[in-house]
PDB file of C-alpha atoms in Angstrom:
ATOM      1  CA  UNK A 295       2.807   0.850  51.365  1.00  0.00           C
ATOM      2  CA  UNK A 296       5.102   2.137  48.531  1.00  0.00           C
ATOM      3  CA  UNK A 297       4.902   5.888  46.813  1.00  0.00           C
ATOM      4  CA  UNK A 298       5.474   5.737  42.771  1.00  0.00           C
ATOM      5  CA  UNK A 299       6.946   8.806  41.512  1.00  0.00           C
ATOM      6  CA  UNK A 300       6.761   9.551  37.823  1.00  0.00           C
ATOM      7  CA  UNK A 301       6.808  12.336  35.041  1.00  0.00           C
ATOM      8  CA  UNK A 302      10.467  13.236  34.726  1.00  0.00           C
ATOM      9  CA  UNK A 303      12.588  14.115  31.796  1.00  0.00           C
ATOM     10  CA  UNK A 304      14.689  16.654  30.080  1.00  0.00           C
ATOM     11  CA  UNK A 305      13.051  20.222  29.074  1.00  0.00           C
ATOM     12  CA  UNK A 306      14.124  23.785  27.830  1.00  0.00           C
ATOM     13  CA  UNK A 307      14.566  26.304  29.973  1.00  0.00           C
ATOM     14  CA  UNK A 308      10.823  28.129  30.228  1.00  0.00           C
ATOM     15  CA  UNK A 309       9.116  24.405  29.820  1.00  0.00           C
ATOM     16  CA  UNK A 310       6.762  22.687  31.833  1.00  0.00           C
ATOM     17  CA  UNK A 311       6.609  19.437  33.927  1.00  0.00           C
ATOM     18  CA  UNK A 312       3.846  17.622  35.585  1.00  0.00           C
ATOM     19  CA  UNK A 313       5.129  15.159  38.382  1.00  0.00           C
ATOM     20  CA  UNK A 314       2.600  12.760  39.993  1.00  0.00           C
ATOM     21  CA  UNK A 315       3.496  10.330  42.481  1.00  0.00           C
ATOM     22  CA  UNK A 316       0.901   7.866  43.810  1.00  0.00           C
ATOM     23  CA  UNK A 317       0.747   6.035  47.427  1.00  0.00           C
ATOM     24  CA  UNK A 318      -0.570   2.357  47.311  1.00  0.00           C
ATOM     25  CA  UNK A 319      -1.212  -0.078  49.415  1.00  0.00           C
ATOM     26  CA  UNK A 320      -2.303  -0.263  53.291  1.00  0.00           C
ATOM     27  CA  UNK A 321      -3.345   3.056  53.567  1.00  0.00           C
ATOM     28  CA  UNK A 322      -5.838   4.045  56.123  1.00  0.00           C
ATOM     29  CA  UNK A 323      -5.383   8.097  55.764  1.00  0.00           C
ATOM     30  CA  UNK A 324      -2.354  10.514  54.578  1.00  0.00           C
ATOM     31  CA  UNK A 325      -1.288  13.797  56.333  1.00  0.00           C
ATOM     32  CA  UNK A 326       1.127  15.769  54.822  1.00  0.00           C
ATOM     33  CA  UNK A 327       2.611  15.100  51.501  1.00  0.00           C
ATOM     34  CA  UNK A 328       5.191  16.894  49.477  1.00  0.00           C
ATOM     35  CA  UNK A 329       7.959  17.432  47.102  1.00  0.00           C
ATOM     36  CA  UNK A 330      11.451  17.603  47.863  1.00  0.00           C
ATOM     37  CA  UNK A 331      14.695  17.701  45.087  1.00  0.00           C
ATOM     38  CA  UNK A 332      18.457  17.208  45.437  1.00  0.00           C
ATOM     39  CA  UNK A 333      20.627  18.720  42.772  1.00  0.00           C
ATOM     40  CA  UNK A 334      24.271  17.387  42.323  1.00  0.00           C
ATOM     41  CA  UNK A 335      26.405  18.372  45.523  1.00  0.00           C
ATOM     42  CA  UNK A 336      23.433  19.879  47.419  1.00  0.00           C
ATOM     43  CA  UNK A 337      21.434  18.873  49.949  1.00  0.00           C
ATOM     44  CA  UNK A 338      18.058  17.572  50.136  1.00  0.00           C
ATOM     45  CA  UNK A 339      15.608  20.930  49.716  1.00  0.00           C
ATOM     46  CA  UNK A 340      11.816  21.006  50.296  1.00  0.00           C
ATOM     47  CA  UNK A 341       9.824  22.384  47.025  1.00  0.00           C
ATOM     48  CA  UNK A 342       6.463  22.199  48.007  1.00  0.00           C
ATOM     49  CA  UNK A 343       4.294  20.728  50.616  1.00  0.00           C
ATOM     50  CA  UNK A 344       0.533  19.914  50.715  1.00  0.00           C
ATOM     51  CA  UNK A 345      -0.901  19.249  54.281  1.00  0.00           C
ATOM     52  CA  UNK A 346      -4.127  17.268  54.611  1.00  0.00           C
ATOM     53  CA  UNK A 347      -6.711  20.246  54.257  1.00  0.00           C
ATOM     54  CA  UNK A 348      -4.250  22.521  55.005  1.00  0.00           C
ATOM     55  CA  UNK A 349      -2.170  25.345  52.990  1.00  0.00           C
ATOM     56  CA  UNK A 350      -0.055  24.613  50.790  1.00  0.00           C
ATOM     57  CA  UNK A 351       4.078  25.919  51.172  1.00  0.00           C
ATOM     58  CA  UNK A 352       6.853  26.251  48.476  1.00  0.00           C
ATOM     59  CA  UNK A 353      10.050  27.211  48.566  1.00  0.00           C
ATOM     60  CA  UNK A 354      11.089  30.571  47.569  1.00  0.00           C
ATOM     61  CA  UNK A 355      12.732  29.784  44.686  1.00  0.00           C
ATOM     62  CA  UNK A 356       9.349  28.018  43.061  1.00  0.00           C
ATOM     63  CA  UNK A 357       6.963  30.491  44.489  1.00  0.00           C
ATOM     64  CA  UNK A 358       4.874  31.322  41.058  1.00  0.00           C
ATOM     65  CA  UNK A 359       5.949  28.737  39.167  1.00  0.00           C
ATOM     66  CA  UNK A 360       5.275  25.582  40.245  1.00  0.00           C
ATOM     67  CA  UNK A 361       1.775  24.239  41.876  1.00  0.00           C
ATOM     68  CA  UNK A 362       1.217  21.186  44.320  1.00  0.00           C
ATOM     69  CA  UNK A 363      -1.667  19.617  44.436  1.00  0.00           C
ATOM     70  CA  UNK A 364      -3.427  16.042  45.872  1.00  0.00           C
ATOM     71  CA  UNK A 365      -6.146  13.943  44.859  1.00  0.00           C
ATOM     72  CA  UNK A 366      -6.843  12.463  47.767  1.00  0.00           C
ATOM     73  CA  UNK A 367      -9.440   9.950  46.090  1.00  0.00           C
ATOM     74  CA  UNK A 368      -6.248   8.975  44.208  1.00  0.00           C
ATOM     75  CA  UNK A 369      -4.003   8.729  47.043  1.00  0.00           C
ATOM     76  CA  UNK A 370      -1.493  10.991  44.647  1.00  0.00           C
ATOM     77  CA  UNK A 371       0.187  14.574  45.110  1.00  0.00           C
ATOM     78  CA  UNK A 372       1.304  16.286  41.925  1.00  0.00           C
ATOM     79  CA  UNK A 373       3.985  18.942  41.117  1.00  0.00           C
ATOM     80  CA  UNK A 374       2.907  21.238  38.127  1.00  0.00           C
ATOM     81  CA  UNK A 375       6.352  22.797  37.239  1.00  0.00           C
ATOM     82  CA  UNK A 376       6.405  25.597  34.851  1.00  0.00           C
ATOM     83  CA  UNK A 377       8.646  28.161  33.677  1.00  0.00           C
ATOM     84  CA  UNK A 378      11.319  25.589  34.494  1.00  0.00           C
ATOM     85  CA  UNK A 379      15.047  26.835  34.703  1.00  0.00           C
ATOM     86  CA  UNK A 380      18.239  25.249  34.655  1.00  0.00           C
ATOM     87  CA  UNK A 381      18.497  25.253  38.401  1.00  0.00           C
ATOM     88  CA  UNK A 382      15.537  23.643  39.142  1.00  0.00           C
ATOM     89  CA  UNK A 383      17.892  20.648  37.505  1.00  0.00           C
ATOM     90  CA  UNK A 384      17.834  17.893  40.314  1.00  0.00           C
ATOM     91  CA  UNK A 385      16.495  14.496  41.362  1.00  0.00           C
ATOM     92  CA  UNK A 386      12.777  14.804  42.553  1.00  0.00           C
ATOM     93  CA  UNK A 387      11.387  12.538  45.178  1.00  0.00           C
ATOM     94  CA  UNK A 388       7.776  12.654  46.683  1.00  0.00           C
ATOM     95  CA  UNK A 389       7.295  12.490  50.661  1.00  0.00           C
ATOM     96  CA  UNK A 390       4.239  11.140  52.624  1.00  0.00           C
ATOM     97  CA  UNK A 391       3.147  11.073  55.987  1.00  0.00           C
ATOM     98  CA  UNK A 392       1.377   7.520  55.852  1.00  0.00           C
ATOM     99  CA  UNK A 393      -1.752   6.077  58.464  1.00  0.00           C
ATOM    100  CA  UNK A 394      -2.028   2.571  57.424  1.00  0.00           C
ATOM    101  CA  UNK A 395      -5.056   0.633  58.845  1.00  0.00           C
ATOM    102  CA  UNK A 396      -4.148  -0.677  62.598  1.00  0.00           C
ATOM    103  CA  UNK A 397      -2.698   2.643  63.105  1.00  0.00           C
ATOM    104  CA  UNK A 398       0.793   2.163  61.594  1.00  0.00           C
ATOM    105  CA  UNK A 399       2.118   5.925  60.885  1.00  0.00           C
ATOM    106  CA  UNK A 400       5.220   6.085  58.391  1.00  0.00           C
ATOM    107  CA  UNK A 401       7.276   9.243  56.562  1.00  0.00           C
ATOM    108  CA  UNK A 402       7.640   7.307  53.241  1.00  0.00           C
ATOM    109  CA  UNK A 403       9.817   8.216  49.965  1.00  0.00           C
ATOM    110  CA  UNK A 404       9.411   7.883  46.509  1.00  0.00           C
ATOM    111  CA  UNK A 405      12.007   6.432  44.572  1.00  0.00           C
ATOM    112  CA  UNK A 406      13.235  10.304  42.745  1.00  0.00           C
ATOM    113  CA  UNK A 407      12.427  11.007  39.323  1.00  0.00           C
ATOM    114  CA  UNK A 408      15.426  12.925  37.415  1.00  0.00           C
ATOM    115  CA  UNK A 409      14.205  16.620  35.816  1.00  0.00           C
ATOM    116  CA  UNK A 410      17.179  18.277  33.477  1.00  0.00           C
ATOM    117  CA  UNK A 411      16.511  21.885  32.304  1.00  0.00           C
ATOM    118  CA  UNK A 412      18.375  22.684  29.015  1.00  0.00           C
ATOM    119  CA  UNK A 413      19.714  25.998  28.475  1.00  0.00           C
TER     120      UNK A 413
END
């Protein structure tokens, strides 16, 4: 089971961004899944998190501007960022909570997907 992040790039501040980042493989069910970042010399932050039929949670410094959502057809979680800022400058990586078939639960990562806000 591997997660495939994508949709990264550089933006002006007040842009907009639309991460998905798809789960494939053995996959019998997925809890939670969610978006984390890490800018330079900071630690690992959660942005937003989607539980399984649950409510979603962002971080304060999102709240209003970005959106998570999942497809769970699709096996995918997205991250609609807008009104991006220079601080929200960071590496994004996707996080899921993974039931394969035979009852094999894993916390995998995506591999991070750069976002630069310009100035």
């Amino acid at each position: 089971v591997q997660l495939q992040a994508s949709g990264g790039g550089l933006v002006q501040t007040g842009g907009s961004l639309r991460l998905p980042c798809a789960a494939s493989g053995n996959i019998f069910s997925i809890n939670d899944m969610g978006w984390y970042r890490q800018a330079p010399g900071k630690q690992r932050e959660l942005v937003a998190a989607a539980p399984n039929g649950g409510t979603t949670n962002y971080a304060d410094s999102v709240k209003g501007r970005f959106t998570i959502s999942r497809d769970n057809a699709k096996n995918t979680v997205y991250l609609q960022m807008n009104s991006l800022l220079p601080e929200d400058t960071a590496v994004y990586y996707c996080n899921a909570d993974v039931v394969s078939f035979g009852y094999n639960r894993r916390i995998l990562w995506g591999q991070g997907t750069q976002v630069t806000v310009s100035s």
